[in-house]
mmCIF file of C-alpha atoms in Angstrom:
data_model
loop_
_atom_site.group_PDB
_atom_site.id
_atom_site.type_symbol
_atom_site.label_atom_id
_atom_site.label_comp_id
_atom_site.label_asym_id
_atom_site.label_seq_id
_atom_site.Cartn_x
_atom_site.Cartn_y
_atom_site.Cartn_z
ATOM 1 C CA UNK A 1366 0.000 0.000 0.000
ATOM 2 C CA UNK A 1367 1.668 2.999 -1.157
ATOM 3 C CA UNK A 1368 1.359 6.492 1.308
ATOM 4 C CA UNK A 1369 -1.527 8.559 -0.286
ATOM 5 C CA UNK A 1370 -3.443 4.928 -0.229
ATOM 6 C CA UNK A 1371 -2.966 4.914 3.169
ATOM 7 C CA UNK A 1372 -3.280 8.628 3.717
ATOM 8 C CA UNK A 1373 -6.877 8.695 2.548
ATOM 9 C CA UNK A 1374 -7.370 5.449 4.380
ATOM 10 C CA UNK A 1375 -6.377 7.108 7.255
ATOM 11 C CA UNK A 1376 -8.424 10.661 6.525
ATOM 12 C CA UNK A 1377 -11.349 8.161 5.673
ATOM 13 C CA UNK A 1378 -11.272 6.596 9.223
ATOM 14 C CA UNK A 1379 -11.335 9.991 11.162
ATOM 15 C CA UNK A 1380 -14.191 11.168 8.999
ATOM 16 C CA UNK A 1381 -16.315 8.442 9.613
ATOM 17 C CA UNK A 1382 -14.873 8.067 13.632
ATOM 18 C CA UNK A 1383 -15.661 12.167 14.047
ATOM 19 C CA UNK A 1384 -19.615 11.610 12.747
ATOM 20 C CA UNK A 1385 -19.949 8.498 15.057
ATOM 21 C CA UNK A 1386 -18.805 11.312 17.701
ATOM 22 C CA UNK A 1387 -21.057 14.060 16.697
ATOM 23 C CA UNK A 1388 -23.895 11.864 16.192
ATOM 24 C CA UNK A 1389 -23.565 10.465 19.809
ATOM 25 C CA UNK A 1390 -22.981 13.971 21.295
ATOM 26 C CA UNK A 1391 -26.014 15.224 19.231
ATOM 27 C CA UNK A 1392 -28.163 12.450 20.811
ATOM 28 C CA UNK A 1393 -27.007 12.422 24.241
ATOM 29 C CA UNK A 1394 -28.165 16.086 24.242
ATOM 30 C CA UNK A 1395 -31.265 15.418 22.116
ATOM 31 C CA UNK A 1396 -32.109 12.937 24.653
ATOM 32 C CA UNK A 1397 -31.123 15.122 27.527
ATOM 33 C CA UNK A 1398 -33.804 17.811 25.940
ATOM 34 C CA UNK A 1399 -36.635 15.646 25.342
ATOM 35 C CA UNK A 1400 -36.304 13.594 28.925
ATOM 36 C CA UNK A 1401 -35.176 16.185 31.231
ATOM 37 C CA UNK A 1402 -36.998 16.160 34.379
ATOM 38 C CA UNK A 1403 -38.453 19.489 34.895
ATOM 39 C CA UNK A 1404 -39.579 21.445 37.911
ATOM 40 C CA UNK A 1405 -43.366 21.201 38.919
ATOM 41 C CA UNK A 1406 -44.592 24.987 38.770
ATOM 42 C CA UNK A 1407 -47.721 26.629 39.712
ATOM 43 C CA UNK A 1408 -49.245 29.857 38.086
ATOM 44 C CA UNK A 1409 -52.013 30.951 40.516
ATOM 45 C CA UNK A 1410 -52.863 30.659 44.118
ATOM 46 C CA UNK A 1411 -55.829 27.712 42.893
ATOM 47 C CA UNK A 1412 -52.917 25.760 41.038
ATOM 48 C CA UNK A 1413 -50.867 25.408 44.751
ATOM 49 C CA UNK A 1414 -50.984 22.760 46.312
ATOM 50 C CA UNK A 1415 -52.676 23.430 49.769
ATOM 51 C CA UNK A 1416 -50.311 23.713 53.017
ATOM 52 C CA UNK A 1417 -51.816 23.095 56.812
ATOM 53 C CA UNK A 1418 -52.085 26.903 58.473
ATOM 54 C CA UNK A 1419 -49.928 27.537 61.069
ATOM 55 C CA UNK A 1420 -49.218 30.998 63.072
ATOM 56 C CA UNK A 1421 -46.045 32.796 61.320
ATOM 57 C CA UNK A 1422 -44.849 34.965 64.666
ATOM 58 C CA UNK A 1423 -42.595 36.869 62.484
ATOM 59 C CA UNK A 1424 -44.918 38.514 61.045
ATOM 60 C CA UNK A 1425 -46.126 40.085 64.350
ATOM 61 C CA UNK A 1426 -43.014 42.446 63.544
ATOM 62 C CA UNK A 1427 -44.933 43.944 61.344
ATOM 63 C CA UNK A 1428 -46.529 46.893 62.321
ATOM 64 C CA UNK A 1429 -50.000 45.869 64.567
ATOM 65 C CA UNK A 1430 -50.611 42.532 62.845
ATOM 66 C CA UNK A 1431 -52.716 40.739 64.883
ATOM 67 C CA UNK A 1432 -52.036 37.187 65.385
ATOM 68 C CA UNK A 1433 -55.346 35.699 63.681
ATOM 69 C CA UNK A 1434 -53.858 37.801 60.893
ATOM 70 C CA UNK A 1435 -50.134 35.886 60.930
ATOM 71 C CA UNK A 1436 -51.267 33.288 59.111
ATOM 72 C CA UNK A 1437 -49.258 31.057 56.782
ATOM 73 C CA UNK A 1438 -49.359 28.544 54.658
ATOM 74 C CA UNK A 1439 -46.231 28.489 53.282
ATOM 75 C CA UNK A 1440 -43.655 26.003 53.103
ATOM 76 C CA UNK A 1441 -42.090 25.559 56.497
ATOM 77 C CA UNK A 1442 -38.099 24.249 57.295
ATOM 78 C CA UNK A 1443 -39.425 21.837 59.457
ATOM 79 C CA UNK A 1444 -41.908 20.418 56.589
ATOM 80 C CA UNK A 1445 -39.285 20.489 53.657
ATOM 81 C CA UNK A 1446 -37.156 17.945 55.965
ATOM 82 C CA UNK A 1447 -39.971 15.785 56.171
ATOM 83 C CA UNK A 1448 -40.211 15.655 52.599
ATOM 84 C CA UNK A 1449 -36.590 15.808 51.668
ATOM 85 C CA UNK A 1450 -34.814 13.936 54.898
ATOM 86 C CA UNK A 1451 -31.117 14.550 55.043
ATOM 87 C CA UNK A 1452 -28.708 12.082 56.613
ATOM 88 C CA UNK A 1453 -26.706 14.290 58.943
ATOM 89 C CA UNK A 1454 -28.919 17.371 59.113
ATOM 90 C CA UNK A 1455 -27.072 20.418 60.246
ATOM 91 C CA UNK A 1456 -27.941 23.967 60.341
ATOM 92 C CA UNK A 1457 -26.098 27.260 59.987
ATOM 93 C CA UNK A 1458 -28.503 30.408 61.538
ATOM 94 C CA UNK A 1459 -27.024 33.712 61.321
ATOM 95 C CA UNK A 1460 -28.844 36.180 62.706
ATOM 96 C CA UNK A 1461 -29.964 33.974 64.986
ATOM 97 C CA UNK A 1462 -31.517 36.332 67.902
ATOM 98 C CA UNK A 1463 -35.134 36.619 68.728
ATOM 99 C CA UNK A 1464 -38.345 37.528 70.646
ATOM 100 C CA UNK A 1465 -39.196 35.152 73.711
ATOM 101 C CA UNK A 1466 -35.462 33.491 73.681
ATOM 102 C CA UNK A 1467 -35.586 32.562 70.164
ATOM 103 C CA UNK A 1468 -39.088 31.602 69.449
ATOM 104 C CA UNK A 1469 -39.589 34.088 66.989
ATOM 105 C CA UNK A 1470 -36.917 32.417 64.246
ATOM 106 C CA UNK A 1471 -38.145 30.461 61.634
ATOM 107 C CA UNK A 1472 -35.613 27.729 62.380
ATOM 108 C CA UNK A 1473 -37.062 27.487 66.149
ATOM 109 C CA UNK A 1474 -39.636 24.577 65.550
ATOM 110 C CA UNK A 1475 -37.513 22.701 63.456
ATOM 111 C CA UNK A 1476 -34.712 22.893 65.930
ATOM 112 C CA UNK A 1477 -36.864 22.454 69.031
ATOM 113 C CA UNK A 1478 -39.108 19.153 67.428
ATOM 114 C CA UNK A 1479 -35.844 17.578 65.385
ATOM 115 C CA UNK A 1480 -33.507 16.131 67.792
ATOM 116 C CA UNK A 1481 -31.643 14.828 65.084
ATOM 117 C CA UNK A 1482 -30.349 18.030 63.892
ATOM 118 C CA UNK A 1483 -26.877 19.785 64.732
ATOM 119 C CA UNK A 1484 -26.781 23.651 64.842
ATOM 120 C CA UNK A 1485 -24.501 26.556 65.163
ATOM 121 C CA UNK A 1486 -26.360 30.002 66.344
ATOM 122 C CA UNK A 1487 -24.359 32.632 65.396
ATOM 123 C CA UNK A 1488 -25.159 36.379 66.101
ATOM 124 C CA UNK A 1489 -23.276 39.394 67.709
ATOM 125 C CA UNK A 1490 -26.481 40.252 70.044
ATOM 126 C CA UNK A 1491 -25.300 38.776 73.484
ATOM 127 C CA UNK A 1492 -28.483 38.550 75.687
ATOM 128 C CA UNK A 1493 -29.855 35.767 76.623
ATOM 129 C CA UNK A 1494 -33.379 36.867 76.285
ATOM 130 C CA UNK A 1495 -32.795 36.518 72.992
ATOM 131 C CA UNK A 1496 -31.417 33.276 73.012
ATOM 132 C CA UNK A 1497 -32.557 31.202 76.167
ATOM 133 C CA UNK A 1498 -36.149 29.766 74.720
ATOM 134 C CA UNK A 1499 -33.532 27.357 71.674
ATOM 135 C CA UNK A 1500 -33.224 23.501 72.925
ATOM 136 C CA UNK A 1501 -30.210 23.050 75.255
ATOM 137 C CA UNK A 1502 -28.500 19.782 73.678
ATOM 138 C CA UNK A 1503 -24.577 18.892 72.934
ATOM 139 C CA UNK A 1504 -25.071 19.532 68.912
ATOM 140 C CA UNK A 1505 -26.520 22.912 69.295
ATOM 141 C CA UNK A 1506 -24.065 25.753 69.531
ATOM 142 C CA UNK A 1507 -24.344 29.587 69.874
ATOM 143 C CA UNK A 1508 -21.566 31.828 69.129
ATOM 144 C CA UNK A 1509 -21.402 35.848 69.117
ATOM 145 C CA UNK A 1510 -19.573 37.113 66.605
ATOM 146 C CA UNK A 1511 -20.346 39.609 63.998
ATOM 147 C CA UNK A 1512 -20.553 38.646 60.390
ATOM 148 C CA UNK A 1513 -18.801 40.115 57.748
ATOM 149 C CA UNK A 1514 -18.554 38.621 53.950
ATOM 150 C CA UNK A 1515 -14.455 39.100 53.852
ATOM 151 C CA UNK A 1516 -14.481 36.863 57.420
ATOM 152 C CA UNK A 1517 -17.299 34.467 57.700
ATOM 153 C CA UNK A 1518 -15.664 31.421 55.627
ATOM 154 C CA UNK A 1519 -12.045 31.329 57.650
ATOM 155 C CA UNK A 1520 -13.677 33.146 61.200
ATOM 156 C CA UNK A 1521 -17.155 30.751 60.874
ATOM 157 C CA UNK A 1522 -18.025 27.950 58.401
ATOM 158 C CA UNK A 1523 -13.813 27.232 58.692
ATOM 159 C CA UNK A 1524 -13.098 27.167 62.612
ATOM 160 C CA UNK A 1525 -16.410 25.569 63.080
ATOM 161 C CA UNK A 1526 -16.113 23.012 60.349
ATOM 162 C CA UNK A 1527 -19.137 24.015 58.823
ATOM 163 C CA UNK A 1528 -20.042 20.472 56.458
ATOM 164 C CA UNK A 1529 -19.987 21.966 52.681
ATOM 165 C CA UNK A 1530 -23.297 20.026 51.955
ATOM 166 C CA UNK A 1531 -25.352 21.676 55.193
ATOM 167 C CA UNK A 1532 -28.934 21.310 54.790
ATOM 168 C CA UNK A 1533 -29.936 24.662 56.069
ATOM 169 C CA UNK A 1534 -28.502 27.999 55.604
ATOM 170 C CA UNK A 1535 -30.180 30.715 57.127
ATOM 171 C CA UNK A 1536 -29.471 34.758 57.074
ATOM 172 C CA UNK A 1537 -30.911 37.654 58.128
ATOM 173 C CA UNK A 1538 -28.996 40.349 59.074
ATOM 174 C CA UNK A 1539 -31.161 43.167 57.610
ATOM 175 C CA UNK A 1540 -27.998 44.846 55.262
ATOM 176 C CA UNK A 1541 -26.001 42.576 52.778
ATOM 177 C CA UNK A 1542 -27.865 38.968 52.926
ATOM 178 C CA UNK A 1543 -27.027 39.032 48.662
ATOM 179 C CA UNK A 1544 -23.049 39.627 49.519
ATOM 180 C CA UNK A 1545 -23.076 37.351 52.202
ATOM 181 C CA UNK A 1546 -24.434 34.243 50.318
ATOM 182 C CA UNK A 1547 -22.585 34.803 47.281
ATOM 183 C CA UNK A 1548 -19.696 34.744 49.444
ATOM 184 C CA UNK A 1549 -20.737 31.524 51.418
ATOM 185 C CA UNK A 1550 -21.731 29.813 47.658
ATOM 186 C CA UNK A 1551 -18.733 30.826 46.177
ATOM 187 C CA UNK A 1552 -16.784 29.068 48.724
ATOM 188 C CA UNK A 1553 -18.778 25.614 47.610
ATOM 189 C CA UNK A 1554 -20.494 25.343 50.579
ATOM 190 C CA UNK A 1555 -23.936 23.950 48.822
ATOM 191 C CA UNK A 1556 -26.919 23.943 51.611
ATOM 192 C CA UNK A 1557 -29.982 22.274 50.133
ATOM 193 C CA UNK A 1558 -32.204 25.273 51.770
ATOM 194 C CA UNK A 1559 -32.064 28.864 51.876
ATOM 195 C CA UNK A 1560 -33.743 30.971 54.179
ATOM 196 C CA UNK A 1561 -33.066 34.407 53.982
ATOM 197 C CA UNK A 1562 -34.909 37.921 54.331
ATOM 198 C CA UNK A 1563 -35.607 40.158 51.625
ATOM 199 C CA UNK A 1564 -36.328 43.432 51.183
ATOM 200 C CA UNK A 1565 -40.082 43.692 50.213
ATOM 201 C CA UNK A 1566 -40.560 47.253 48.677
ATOM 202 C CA UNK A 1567 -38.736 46.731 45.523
ATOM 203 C CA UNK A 1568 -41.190 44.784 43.794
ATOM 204 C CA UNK A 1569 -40.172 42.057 40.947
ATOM 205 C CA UNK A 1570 -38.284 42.378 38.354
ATOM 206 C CA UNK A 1571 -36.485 45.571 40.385
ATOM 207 C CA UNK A 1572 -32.960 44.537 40.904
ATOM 208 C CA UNK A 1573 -32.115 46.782 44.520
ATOM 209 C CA UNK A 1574 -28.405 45.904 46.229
ATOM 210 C CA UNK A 1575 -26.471 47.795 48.597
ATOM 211 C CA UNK A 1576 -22.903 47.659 48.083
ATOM 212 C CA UNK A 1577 -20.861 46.540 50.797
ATOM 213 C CA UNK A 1578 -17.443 48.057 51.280
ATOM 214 C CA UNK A 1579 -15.692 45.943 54.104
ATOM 215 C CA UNK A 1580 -13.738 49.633 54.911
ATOM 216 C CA UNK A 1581 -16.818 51.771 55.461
ATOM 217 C CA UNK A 1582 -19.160 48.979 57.356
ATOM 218 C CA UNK A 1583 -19.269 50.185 60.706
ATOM 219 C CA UNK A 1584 -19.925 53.714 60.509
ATOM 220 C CA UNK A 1585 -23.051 54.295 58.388
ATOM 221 C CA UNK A 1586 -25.332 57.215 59.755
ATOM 222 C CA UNK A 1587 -27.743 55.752 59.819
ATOM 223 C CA UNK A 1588 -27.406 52.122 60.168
ATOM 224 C CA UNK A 1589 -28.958 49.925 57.010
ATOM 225 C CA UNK A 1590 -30.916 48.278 60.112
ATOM 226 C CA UNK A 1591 -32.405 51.270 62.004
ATOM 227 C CA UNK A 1592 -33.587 53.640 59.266
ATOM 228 C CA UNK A 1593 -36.991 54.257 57.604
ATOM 229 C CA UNK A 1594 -35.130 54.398 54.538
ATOM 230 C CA UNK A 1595 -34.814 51.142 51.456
ATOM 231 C CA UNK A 1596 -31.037 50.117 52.777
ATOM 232 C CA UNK A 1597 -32.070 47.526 54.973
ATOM 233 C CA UNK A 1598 -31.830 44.525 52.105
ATOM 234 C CA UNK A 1599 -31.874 43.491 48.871
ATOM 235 C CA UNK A 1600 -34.531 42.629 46.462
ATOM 236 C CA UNK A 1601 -35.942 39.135 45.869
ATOM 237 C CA UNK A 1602 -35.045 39.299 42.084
ATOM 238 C CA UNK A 1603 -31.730 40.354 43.563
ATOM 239 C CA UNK A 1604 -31.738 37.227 45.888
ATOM 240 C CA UNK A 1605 -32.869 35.267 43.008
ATOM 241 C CA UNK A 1606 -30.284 36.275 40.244
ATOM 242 C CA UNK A 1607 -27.553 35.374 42.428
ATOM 243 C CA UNK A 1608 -28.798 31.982 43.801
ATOM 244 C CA UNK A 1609 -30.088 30.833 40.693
ATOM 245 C CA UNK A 1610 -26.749 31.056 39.144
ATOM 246 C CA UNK A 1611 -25.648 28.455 41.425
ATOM 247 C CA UNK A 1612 -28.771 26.125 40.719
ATOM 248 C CA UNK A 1613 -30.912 26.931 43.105
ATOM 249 C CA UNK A 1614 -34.895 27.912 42.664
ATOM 250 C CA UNK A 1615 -37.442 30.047 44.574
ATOM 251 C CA UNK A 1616 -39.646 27.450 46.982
ATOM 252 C CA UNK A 1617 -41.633 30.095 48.876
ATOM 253 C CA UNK A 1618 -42.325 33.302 49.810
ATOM 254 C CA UNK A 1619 -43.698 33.839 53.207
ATOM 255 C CA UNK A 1620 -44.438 37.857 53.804
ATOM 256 C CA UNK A 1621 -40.387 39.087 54.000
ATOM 257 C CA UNK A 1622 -38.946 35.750 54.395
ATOM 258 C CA UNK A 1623 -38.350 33.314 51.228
ATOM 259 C CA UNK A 1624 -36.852 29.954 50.651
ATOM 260 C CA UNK A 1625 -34.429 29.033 47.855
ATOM 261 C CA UNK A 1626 -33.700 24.988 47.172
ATOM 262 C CA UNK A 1627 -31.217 23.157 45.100
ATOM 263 C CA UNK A 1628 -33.043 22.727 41.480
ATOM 264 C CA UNK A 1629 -32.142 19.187 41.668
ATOM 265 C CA UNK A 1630 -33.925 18.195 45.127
ATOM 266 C CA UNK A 1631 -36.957 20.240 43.506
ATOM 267 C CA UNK A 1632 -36.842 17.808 40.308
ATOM 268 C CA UNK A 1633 -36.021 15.044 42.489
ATOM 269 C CA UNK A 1634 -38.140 15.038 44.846
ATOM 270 C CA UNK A 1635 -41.338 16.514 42.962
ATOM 271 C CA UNK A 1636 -41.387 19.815 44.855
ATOM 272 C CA UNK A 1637 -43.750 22.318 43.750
ATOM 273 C CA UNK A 1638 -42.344 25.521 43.208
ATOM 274 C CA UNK A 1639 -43.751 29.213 41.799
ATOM 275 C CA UNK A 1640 -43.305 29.396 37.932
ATOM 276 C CA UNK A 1641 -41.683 33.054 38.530
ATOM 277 C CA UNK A 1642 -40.517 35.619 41.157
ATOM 278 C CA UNK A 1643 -43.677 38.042 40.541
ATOM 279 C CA UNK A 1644 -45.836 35.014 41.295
ATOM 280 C CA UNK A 1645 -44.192 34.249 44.596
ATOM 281 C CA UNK A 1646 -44.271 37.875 45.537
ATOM 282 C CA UNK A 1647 -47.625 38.535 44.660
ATOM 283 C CA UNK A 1648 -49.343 35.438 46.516
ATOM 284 C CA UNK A 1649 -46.536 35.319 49.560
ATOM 285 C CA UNK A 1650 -46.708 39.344 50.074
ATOM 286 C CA UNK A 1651 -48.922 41.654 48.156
ATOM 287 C CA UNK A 1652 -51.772 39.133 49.210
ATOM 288 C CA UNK A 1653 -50.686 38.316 52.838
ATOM 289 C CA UNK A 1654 -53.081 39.061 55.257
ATOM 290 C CA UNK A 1655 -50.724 41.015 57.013
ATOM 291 C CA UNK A 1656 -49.694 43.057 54.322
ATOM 292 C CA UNK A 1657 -51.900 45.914 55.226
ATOM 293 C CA UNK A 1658 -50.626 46.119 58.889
ATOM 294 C CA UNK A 1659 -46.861 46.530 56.945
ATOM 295 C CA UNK A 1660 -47.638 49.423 55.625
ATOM 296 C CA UNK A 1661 -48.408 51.493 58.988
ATOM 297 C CA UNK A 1662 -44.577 50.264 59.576
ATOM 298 C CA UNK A 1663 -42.082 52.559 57.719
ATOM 299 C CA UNK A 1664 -39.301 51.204 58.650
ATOM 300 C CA UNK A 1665 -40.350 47.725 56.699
ATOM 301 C CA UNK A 1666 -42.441 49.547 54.065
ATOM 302 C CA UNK A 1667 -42.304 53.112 53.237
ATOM 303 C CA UNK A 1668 -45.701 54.149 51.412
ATOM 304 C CA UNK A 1669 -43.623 57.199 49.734
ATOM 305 C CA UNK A 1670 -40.843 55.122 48.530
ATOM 306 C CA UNK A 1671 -43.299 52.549 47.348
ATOM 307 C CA UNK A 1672 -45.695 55.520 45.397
ATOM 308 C CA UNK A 1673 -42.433 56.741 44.124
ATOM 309 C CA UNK A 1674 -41.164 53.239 42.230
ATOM 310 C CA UNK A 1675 -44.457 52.392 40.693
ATOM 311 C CA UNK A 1676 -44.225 55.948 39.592
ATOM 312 C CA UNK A 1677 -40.711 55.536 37.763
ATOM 313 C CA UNK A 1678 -41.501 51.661 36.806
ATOM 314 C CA UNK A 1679 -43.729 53.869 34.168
ATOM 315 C CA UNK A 1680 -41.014 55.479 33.151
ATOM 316 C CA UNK A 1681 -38.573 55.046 30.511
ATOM 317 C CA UNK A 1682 -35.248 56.264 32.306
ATOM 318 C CA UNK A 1683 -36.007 53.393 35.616
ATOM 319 C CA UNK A 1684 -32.624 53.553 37.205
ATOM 320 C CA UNK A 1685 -32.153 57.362 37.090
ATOM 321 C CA UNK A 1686 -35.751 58.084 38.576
ATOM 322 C CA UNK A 1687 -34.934 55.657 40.888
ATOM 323 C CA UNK A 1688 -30.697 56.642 41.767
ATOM 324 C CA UNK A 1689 -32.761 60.459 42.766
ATOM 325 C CA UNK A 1690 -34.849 59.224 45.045
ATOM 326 C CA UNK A 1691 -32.746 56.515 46.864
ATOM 327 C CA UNK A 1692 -30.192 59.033 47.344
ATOM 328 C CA UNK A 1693 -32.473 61.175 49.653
ATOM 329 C CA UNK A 1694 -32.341 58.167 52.120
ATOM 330 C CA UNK A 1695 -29.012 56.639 51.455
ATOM 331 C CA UNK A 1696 -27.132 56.934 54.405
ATOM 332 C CA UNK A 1697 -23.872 58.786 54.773
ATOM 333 C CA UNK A 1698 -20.248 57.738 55.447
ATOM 334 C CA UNK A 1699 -18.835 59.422 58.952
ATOM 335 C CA UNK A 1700 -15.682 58.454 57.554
ATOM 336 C CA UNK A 1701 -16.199 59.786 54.074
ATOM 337 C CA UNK A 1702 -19.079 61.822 53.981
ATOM 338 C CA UNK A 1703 -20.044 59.786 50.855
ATOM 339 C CA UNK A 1704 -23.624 58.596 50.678
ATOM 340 C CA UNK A 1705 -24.045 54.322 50.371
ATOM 341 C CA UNK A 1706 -23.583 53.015 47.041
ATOM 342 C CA UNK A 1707 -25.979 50.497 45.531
ATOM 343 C CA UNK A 1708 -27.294 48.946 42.636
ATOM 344 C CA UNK A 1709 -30.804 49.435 40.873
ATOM 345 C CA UNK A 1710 -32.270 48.281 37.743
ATOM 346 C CA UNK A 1711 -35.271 46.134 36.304
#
């Protein structure tokens, strides 16, 4: 066989071995596409599938809520272990302090009715009130320390050996929840539940997220926590956009509190989840019972600040309307005399 014989031999065989590749790339993906298992999503408040009622005491923060008005039927932590159970359960709370010794926390029942389940508490508050009402066992521990994104992986989830597969992460510490997760997820720690505040004036698809600058944390006037102002979170499409991009889905929205899951447990498992964030929003907050008691509270919901974005959401220039009013409430730098920077869009 002389060379070009065995040249096109050769070119022959690594035409015909390339298709066999493309053609079983092509239908691994085709196959992928037409048998992916997909989420199960509901549209409308009918299309849910109903929940057992239960008291939500968080939401007694809300202005005068009464307590026949705290009602929820949203997805609990304690219910979404039921359904999912994990084989060494362990939860992470930060911003773990609450009314009557802890009782107020959304993690409280789950903690006080699961034996099973480890825990570390962590908030800078130091009173026991605040504290005293969480289940004294050996796997449950509380630490005071404050949390900051640029120390929380070697100061927290490092020196307490924090598994990377936790099944709970919770947050709420009223400022940078969106830093402080994309922090903790960037670090490949992978909980299989979020639980996290947001901040409920910016309304979906409004992107709202203050910037946190590690050298100007302590000293704004006033704090992102004590002011009637919109500094005191981020948005839930802000929440979302960041979670999502590390596979996680919106499970619930219960008044200011939601709950992300891994997509995969979701498929997995069957979950139902909301088809979109306005959904969620809409039937977990606009339509809460205790949404109109929010509204006499300005420091969770400022009627002016609301009047004012569905005002500029009309508007073709959004995020300019938008940077002159936030910057009336920003607060201001003692060390810089520069107001807070953030991000807005839709």
């Amino acid at each position: 066989m002389n060379i070009q014989s065995s040249n096109r031999k050769c070119h022959c065989i690594c035409f015909v071995g390339g298709l066999f590749v493309f053609w079983y790339i092509f239908r691994q993906q085709w196959t992928n596409f037409l048998f992916k298992p997909s989420l199960r999503v509901w549209h409308s408040n009918e299309q849910r599938i109903s929940r057992p009622n239960y008291i939500n005491r968080d939401h007694g923060f809300c202005g005068p809520c009464p307590q026949d008005q705290q009602i929820s039927n949203a997805w609990r932590l304690i219910d979404l272990i039921h359904e999912i159970p994990s084989t060494h359960p362990f939860l992470v709370n930060i911003g773990a302090a609450s009314a009557n010794g802890g009782q107020y926390d959304p993690t409280f029942t789950l903690l006080n009715e699961t034996e099973s389940f480890s825990a570390l508490l962590v908030d800078p508050n130091t009173n026991p009130a605040l504290f005293n009402a969480y289940p004294h066992r050996s796997n449950i521990q509380i630490i005071h320390d404050f949390i900051w994104s640029e120390t929380i992986i070697e100061t927290i989830f490092k020196r307490y050996r924090i598994p990377q597969n936790l099944t709970i992460l919770k947050v709420d510490i009223d400022s940078y929840e969106c830093t402080l997760l994309q922090t903790i997820l960037q670090a490949n720690y992978r909980p299989q539940f979020i639980h996290t505040e947001f901040n409920p004036i910016f309304r979906p698809p409004i992107i709202f997220k203050p910037i946190y600058n590690s050298t100007t944390k302590y000293d704004w006037q006033p704090a992102l926590w004590a002011t009637s102002g919109p500094f005191y979170g981020c948005s839930l499409s802000a929440l979302s956009r960041i979670v999502s991009s590390f596979d996680y889905v919106l499970l619930d929205v219960d008044f200011w509190d939601v709950i992300y899951i891994q997509r995969q447990l979701a498929v997995s498992y069957h979950i139902q989840v909301p088809a979109n964030d306005e959904i969620a929003y809409r039937n977990g907050f606009l339509n809460h019972s205790c949404f109109p008691y929010c509204k006499q509270n300005v420091k969770l919901y400022n009627n002016q600040i609301a009047d004012a974005i569905e005002i500029a959401l009309q508007k073709s220039n959004f995020n300019e309307t938008m940077k002159q009013i936030l910057d009336i409430y920003a607060p201001i730098s003692t060390k810089t005399n520069v107001k807070h920077p953030y991000i807005i869009s839709t």
